[in-house]
Tab-separated table of C-alpha atoms in Angstrom:
chain	number	residue	atom	x	y	z
A	280	MET	CA	0.014	-0.019	0.010
A	281	ILE	CA	1.085	3.575	-0.552
A	282	THR	CA	0.073	6.870	1.000
A	283	LYS	CA	-2.984	8.204	-0.741
A	284	GLY	CA	-3.841	11.532	-2.306
A	285	ARG	CA	-1.834	14.662	-2.954
A	286	PRO	CA	0.778	13.992	-0.223
A	287	TRP	CA	1.860	10.883	-2.181
A	288	LEU	CA	2.242	12.901	-5.391
A	289	GLN	CA	4.015	15.710	-3.607
A	290	LYS	CA	6.536	13.238	-2.202
A	291	GLN	CA	7.095	11.757	-5.680
A	292	ILE	CA	7.625	15.104	-7.321
A	293	LYS	CA	10.097	16.121	-4.597
A	294	ARG	CA	12.262	13.140	-5.502
A	295	ILE	CA	12.820	14.465	-9.020
A	296	GLU	CA	12.719	18.221	-8.366
A	297	GLU	CA	16.110	19.949	-8.234
A	298	THR	CA	15.957	21.593	-4.802
A	299	ASN	CA	14.378	18.659	-2.922
A	300	SER	CA	16.046	15.656	-4.498
A	301	ASN	CA	18.542	13.657	-2.452
A	302	PHE	CA	20.966	14.466	-5.318
A	303	LYS	CA	20.478	18.269	-5.482
A	304	GLY	CA	24.286	18.858	-5.452
A	305	ASP	CA	24.678	16.588	-8.512
A	306	ILE	CA	21.675	18.212	-10.212
A	307	GLN	CA	23.265	21.645	-9.780
A	308	LYS	CA	26.407	20.373	-11.432
A	309	ILE	CA	24.580	19.054	-14.491
A	310	LYS	CA	22.454	22.208	-14.701
A	311	ASN	CA	25.649	24.241	-14.992
A	312	ILE	CA	26.609	22.324	-18.156
A	313	GLU	CA	25.198	24.400	-20.956
A	314	PRO	CA	22.407	25.752	-18.799
A	315	ASN	CA	20.370	26.952	-21.807
A	316	VAL	CA	19.875	23.451	-23.162
A	317	PHE	CA	16.976	21.607	-21.563
A	318	ASN	CA	13.685	20.005	-22.463
A	319	GLU	CA	10.656	22.211	-21.778
A	320	PHE	CA	7.766	20.410	-20.181
A	321	ASN	CA	4.102	20.918	-19.596
A	322	TYR	CA	2.760	20.500	-16.066
A	323	TRP	CA	1.430	16.996	-16.772
A	324	THR	CA	5.014	15.739	-17.506
A	325	PRO	CA	5.942	15.313	-13.805
A	326	LEU	CA	3.058	12.793	-13.539
A	327	LYS	CA	4.838	10.659	-16.166
A	328	LEU	CA	8.243	11.089	-14.550
A	329	ALA	CA	6.962	10.334	-11.076
A	330	PHE	CA	5.318	7.159	-12.411
A	331	LEU	CA	8.567	6.132	-14.083
A	332	ASN	CA	10.522	6.711	-10.905
A	333	PHE	CA	8.117	4.721	-8.809
A	334	THR	CA	7.877	1.912	-11.297
A	335	LEU	CA	11.677	1.628	-11.359
A	336	ASP	CA	11.616	1.341	-7.515
A	337	VAL	CA	9.283	-1.661	-7.717
A	338	CYS	CA	10.893	-3.382	-10.703
A	339	ALA	CA	14.420	-2.981	-9.322
A	340	ILE	CA	13.430	-4.599	-6.002
A	341	VAL	CA	11.822	-7.578	-7.836
A	342	ALA	CA	14.731	-7.955	-10.332
A	343	ASN	CA	17.339	-7.797	-7.538
A	344	LYS	CA	16.057	-11.059	-6.147
A	345	LYS	CA	16.490	-12.971	-9.463
A	346	PHE	CA	19.081	-11.221	-11.636
A	347	GLU	CA	22.739	-10.291	-11.087
A	348	ARG	CA	22.905	-7.942	-14.072
A	349	LYS	CA	20.203	-5.344	-14.646
A	350	ASN	CA	19.990	-3.045	-17.702
A	351	TYR	CA	18.138	0.211	-18.086
A	352	ILE	CA	17.524	1.271	-21.699
A	353	ASP	CA	16.101	4.756	-22.553
A	354	LEU	CA	15.375	5.116	-26.243
A	355	PHE	CA	14.344	8.830	-26.311
A	356	ALA	CA	16.567	10.277	-23.588
A	357	GLY	CA	16.511	13.961	-24.197
A	358	SER	CA	18.904	16.405	-22.428
A	359	GLY	CA	18.526	14.991	-18.944
A	360	ILE	CA	17.002	18.201	-17.535
A	361	ASN	CA	13.415	19.442	-17.837
A	362	LYS	CA	12.126	23.015	-17.277
A	363	THR	CA	8.543	24.092	-16.889
A	364	LYS	CA	6.803	26.131	-19.577
A	365	GLY	CA	5.380	29.024	-17.632
A	366	LYS	CA	6.060	31.916	-15.215
A	367	TYR	CA	8.669	30.093	-13.113
A	368	ASP	CA	11.799	28.234	-14.030
A	369	ASP	CA	11.150	24.987	-12.225
A	370	PHE	CA	13.612	22.210	-13.048
A	371	LEU	CA	13.145	18.460	-12.795
A	372	ILE	CA	15.577	15.733	-13.703
A	373	GLY	CA	14.619	13.873	-16.867
A	374	SER	CA	14.425	10.112	-17.377
A	375	PRO	CA	18.248	9.584	-17.808
A	376	PHE	CA	19.008	11.087	-14.393
A	377	ILE	CA	16.040	9.532	-12.713
A	378	ALA	CA	17.746	6.262	-13.609
A	379	LEU	CA	21.371	7.314	-13.086
A	380	LEU	CA	20.837	9.148	-9.789
A	381	ASN	CA	17.860	7.643	-8.069
A	382	HIS	CA	18.539	4.067	-9.236
A	383	ASN	CA	22.291	3.962	-9.874
A	384	LYS	CA	22.962	1.199	-7.311
A	385	LYS	CA	19.998	-0.919	-8.562
A	386	PHE	CA	20.991	-1.214	-12.227
A	387	THR	CA	24.343	-2.381	-13.500
A	388	LYS	CA	24.309	-0.927	-17.056
A	389	PHE	CA	22.644	2.085	-18.683
A	390	PHE	CA	21.984	2.727	-22.377
A	391	PHE	CA	20.650	5.999	-23.878
A	392	CYS	CA	19.621	6.996	-27.428
A	393	GLU	CA	19.086	10.613	-28.416
A	394	SER	CA	18.982	11.703	-32.012
A	395	ASP	CA	18.845	15.460	-31.399
A	396	THR	CA	22.505	16.614	-31.660
A	397	ALA	CA	22.226	19.399	-29.070
A	398	TYR	CA	20.445	17.157	-26.588
A	399	TYR	CA	22.862	14.291	-27.096
A	400	ASN	CA	25.965	16.469	-26.664
A	401	VAL	CA	24.740	18.034	-23.436
A	402	LEU	CA	23.495	14.719	-22.044
A	403	LYS	CA	26.846	13.123	-22.669
A	404	LYS	CA	28.669	16.046	-20.925
A	405	ARG	CA	26.275	15.958	-17.958
A	406	ILE	CA	26.768	12.208	-17.486
A	407	ASP	CA	30.574	12.618	-17.807
A	408	ILE	CA	30.763	15.432	-15.237
A	409	LEU	CA	29.252	13.117	-12.634
A	410	LYS	CA	31.644	10.301	-13.713
A	411	LEU	CA	28.658	7.942	-14.233
A	412	ASP	CA	29.022	4.802	-16.359
A	413	ALA	CA	26.559	4.846	-19.245
A	414	ILE	CA	26.594	4.251	-23.016
A	415	CYS	CA	25.102	7.049	-25.083
A	416	TYR	CA	24.243	6.842	-28.771
A	417	PRO	CA	23.802	9.998	-30.959
A	418	ASN	CA	21.280	8.103	-33.141
A	419	LYS	CA	17.663	7.301	-33.546
A	420	CYS	CA	16.864	4.158	-31.595
A	421	GLU	CA	16.068	2.317	-34.823
A	422	CYS	CA	19.727	2.625	-35.763
A	423	LYS	CA	21.002	1.137	-32.532
A	424	ILE	CA	18.319	-1.202	-31.303
A	425	ASP	CA	20.025	-4.316	-32.757
A	426	GLU	CA	23.342	-3.367	-31.186
A	427	ILE	CA	21.720	-2.765	-27.801
A	428	LEU	CA	19.731	-6.019	-27.953
A	429	ASN	CA	22.860	-7.997	-28.945
A	430	GLU	CA	24.623	-6.558	-25.873
A	431	ILE	CA	21.886	-7.148	-23.290
A	432	THR	CA	20.981	-10.634	-24.512
A	433	LYS	CA	24.500	-12.121	-24.319
A	434	ASP	CA	23.407	-13.613	-21.027
A	435	ASP	CA	19.930	-14.892	-20.344
A	436	LYS	CA	20.434	-13.981	-16.684
A	437	ASN	CA	20.069	-10.240	-17.433
A	438	TYR	CA	17.065	-8.089	-16.435
A	439	ASN	CA	16.078	-5.442	-18.924
A	440	PHE	CA	13.925	-2.344	-18.346
A	441	PHE	CA	13.046	-0.243	-21.425
A	442	PHE	CA	11.712	3.311	-21.110
A	443	ILE	CA	10.277	4.375	-24.494
A	444	ASP	CA	9.094	8.016	-24.527
A	445	PRO	CA	8.606	9.289	-28.110
A	446	TYR	CA	7.602	12.932	-28.650
A	447	SER	CA	4.828	11.920	-31.023
A	448	LEU	CA	4.680	9.067	-33.601
A	449	GLU	CA	8.415	8.381	-33.992
A	450	PHE	CA	8.575	4.882	-32.450
A	451	SER	CA	8.063	2.107	-34.945
A	452	TRP	CA	6.417	-1.287	-34.466
A	453	ASP	CA	9.541	-2.859	-35.952
A	454	CYS	CA	11.507	-1.692	-32.904
A	455	MET	CA	8.715	-2.582	-30.540
A	456	LYS	CA	8.462	-6.107	-31.919
A	457	LYS	CA	12.148	-6.730	-31.330
A	458	ILE	CA	11.913	-5.575	-27.730
A	459	LEU	CA	8.776	-7.670	-27.078
A	460	ASN	CA	10.708	-10.765	-28.245
A	461	ILE	CA	13.248	-10.633	-25.463
A	462	ARG	CA	12.520	-10.952	-21.756
A	463	SER	CA	11.962	-7.315	-20.681
A	464	ASP	CA	9.814	-4.925	-18.732
A	465	ILE	CA	8.704	-1.953	-20.809
A	466	LEU	CA	7.161	1.405	-19.964
A	467	ILE	CA	6.054	3.154	-23.160
A	468	THR	CA	4.368	6.483	-23.826
A	469	PHE	CA	1.417	5.897	-26.132
A	470	MET	CA	0.463	9.227	-27.660
A	471	THR	CA	-3.278	8.558	-27.763
A	472	ASN	CA	-4.371	12.106	-28.513
A	473	SER	CA	-1.757	12.642	-31.281
A	474	LEU	CA	-2.685	9.350	-32.928
A	475	TRP	CA	-6.432	10.234	-32.854
A	476	ARG	CA	-5.730	13.715	-34.294
A	477	THR	CA	-3.656	12.114	-37.054
A	478	ILE	CA	-6.533	9.820	-37.942
A	479	LYS	CA	-9.167	12.546	-37.908
A	480	SER	CA	-7.142	15.235	-39.693
A	481	GLU	CA	-5.803	12.917	-42.350
A	482	GLU	CA	-8.695	10.651	-43.008
A	483	SER	CA	-9.764	12.475	-46.158
A	484	THR	CA	-6.294	12.648	-47.647
A	485	GLY	CA	-4.472	9.584	-46.394
A	486	ASN	CA	-1.294	11.495	-45.686
A	487	GLY	CA	-1.021	10.100	-42.187
A	488	HIS	CA	-1.563	6.499	-43.082
A	489	ASP	CA	2.063	5.587	-43.401
A	490	ALA	CA	2.914	7.055	-40.000
A	491	LEU	CA	0.086	5.145	-38.402
A	492	ASN	CA	0.988	1.864	-40.124
A	493	ARG	CA	4.518	2.364	-38.863
A	494	VAL	CA	3.361	2.789	-35.256
A	495	PHE	CA	0.941	-0.144	-35.247
A	496	GLY	CA	2.871	-2.438	-37.579
A	497	ASN	CA	-0.170	-2.851	-39.840
A	498	ASP	CA	-3.443	-1.082	-40.655
A	499	SER	CA	-5.196	-2.434	-37.544
A	500	TRP	CA	-5.757	1.237	-36.472
A	501	LYS	CA	-8.407	1.457	-39.213
A	502	LYS	CA	-10.764	-0.515	-36.926
A	503	VAL	CA	-10.928	2.396	-34.477
A	504	LYS	CA	-14.328	3.922	-33.929
A	505	LYS	CA	-13.477	6.154	-30.986
A	506	GLU	CA	-10.273	7.471	-29.430
A	507	GLU	CA	-10.308	4.979	-26.542
A	508	ASP	CA	-10.149	2.093	-29.059
A	509	LEU	CA	-6.617	3.072	-30.095
A	510	ILE	CA	-4.847	1.716	-27.009
A	511	GLU	CA	-6.865	-1.491	-27.004
A	512	ILE	CA	-5.853	-2.174	-30.625
A	513	TYR	CA	-2.182	-1.493	-29.745
A	514	LYS	CA	-2.386	-3.737	-26.713
A	515	ASN	CA	-3.966	-6.463	-28.767
A	516	ASN	CA	-1.040	-6.261	-31.227
A	517	ILE	CA	1.310	-6.573	-28.294
A	518	LEU	CA	-0.468	-9.750	-27.156
A	519	LYS	CA	-0.107	-11.268	-30.640
A	520	GLU	CA	3.643	-10.751	-30.322
A	521	ARG	CA	3.977	-11.552	-26.597
A	522	PRO	CA	1.079	-13.835	-25.545
A	523	ASP	CA	2.134	-13.861	-21.869
A	524	ALA	CA	2.169	-10.038	-21.621
A	525	VAL	CA	0.557	-8.459	-18.586
A	526	MET	CA	-0.242	-4.775	-19.243
A	527	LEU	CA	-1.211	-1.846	-17.109
A	528	ASN	CA	-2.069	1.491	-18.742
A	529	THR	CA	-2.073	4.784	-16.912
A	530	LYS	CA	-3.606	8.052	-18.170
A	531	ILE	CA	-1.484	11.189	-17.947
A	532	LYS	CA	-3.911	14.046	-18.397
A	533	SER	CA	-4.350	17.793	-18.393
A	534	LYS	CA	-7.307	19.643	-16.941
A	535	GLY	CA	-8.487	20.087	-20.519
A	536	ASN	CA	-8.992	17.254	-23.055
A	537	PHE	CA	-5.372	16.378	-23.732
A	538	TYR	CA	-4.014	13.063	-22.445
A	539	TYR	CA	-1.722	10.198	-23.308
A	540	ASP	CA	-1.260	6.764	-21.867
A	541	MET	CA	1.708	5.099	-20.232
A	542	ILE	CA	1.659	1.345	-20.876
A	543	PHE	CA	3.624	-0.880	-18.506
A	544	ILE	CA	4.261	-4.292	-20.033
A	545	THR	CA	5.727	-7.283	-18.194
A	546	HIS	CA	5.528	-11.077	-18.330
A	547	LYS	CA	2.937	-13.145	-16.548
A	548	THR	CA	4.306	-14.839	-13.445
A	549	GLY	CA	2.923	-17.334	-10.966
A	550	GLY	CA	0.238	-16.025	-8.695
A	551	ASN	CA	-0.893	-13.382	-11.157
A	552	ASN	CA	2.044	-10.969	-10.609
A	553	PRO	CA	1.352	-9.975	-6.989
A	554	TRP	CA	4.461	-7.671	-7.062
A	555	LEU	CA	2.493	-5.387	-9.449
A	556	ASP	CA	0.082	-4.269	-6.733
A	557	PRO	CA	2.163	-1.167	-5.754
A	558	VAL	CA	2.367	-0.184	-9.432
A	559	ARG	CA	-1.450	-0.494	-9.679
A	560	ASP	CA	-1.733	1.702	-6.612
A	561	ALA	CA	0.559	4.280	-8.190
A	562	LYS	CA	-1.534	4.198	-11.363
A	563	GLU	CA	-4.634	5.032	-9.326
A	564	GLU	CA	-2.874	7.907	-7.624
A	565	ILE	CA	-1.472	9.369	-10.874
A	566	GLU	CA	-4.901	9.221	-12.548
A	567	LYS	CA	-6.480	11.214	-9.751
A	568	HIS	CA	-4.442	14.267	-10.689
A	569	THR	CA	-3.992	16.622	-13.583
A	570	ASP	CA	-1.482	19.305	-14.632
A	571	GLU	CA	-3.307	21.812	-12.440
A	572	VAL	CA	-2.607	19.809	-9.326
A	573	VAL	CA	1.087	19.440	-10.295
A	574	LYS	CA	1.302	23.221	-10.817
A	575	SER	CA	-0.137	23.847	-7.338
A	576	LEU	CA	2.132	21.286	-5.758
A	577	LEU	CA	5.208	22.938	-7.297
A	578	GLU	CA	4.035	26.203	-5.729
A	579	ILE	CA	4.205	24.529	-2.361
A	580	ILE	CA	7.415	22.560	-2.981
A	581	LYS	CA	9.080	25.804	-4.128
A	582	LYS	CA	7.653	27.639	-1.098
A	583	ARG	CA	5.780	30.169	-3.236
A	584	GLN	CA	2.550	29.354	-1.346
A	585	LYS	CA	1.807	27.448	1.828
A	586	THR	CA	-1.317	25.409	1.026
A	587	LEU	CA	-3.175	24.153	-1.975
A	588	CYS	CA	-5.924	26.378	-3.297
């Protein structure tokens, strides 16, 4: 069980916010490396990052009991630092440093792909300044996925956690299929709104069909009748590739109509995966909140106000 409500979310955001993290000295060092290069985030992004951080907590504990070597693979790594879009410059660590700082002792090897040259260069410098051991690729994940998979499957005693966080529709089914076919836990951002907008805006011209086929691996998306069908079709495609998959999807949403889903994918274990219960609790907590709550919590965390409105 986990603490319920906004106190839980506030605690999770503190773990990744620059001035409250246990690694605030390290975060200041990496912020000083090319301080004008960062990923800007909307206020729903901390919900995603908090869920990633919590899921890594759970998975690392489970994996530590069974596996000597544990790999973390981040296929859209970014710059390593995120800044809010808005009035205040609030900084949170991105997924690479959530793994490298909060979970450095739990994983034995780290792999990062980032195709944006500016983001890759600064991420590499930020990792190097902290003398952390990680492999960074200045490439699209499609170019390096075979190399990464060859490395992490040399030994069947490895545990592999993939974080897949595309900006929009960049992640192909060809890559997903390869990852599904090795023993791995996967947390993937499924851009539900973006996919739906592509279908609706391009349905008369067909210009978006190739992009959609690439994401789904086929034209199964054409069966969609409403937005909510998209994730079910994608999950069904996953099950065809990995029949023993257990999936948990979590909505990351704004106060308005925008949202996307985080799909956690693991393998079925004996007893119906009882270790997943804390992740299910975290899903419920994340889905209670929107970007507006995150914004208010950052006001408290940064001591700009004392209580929630």
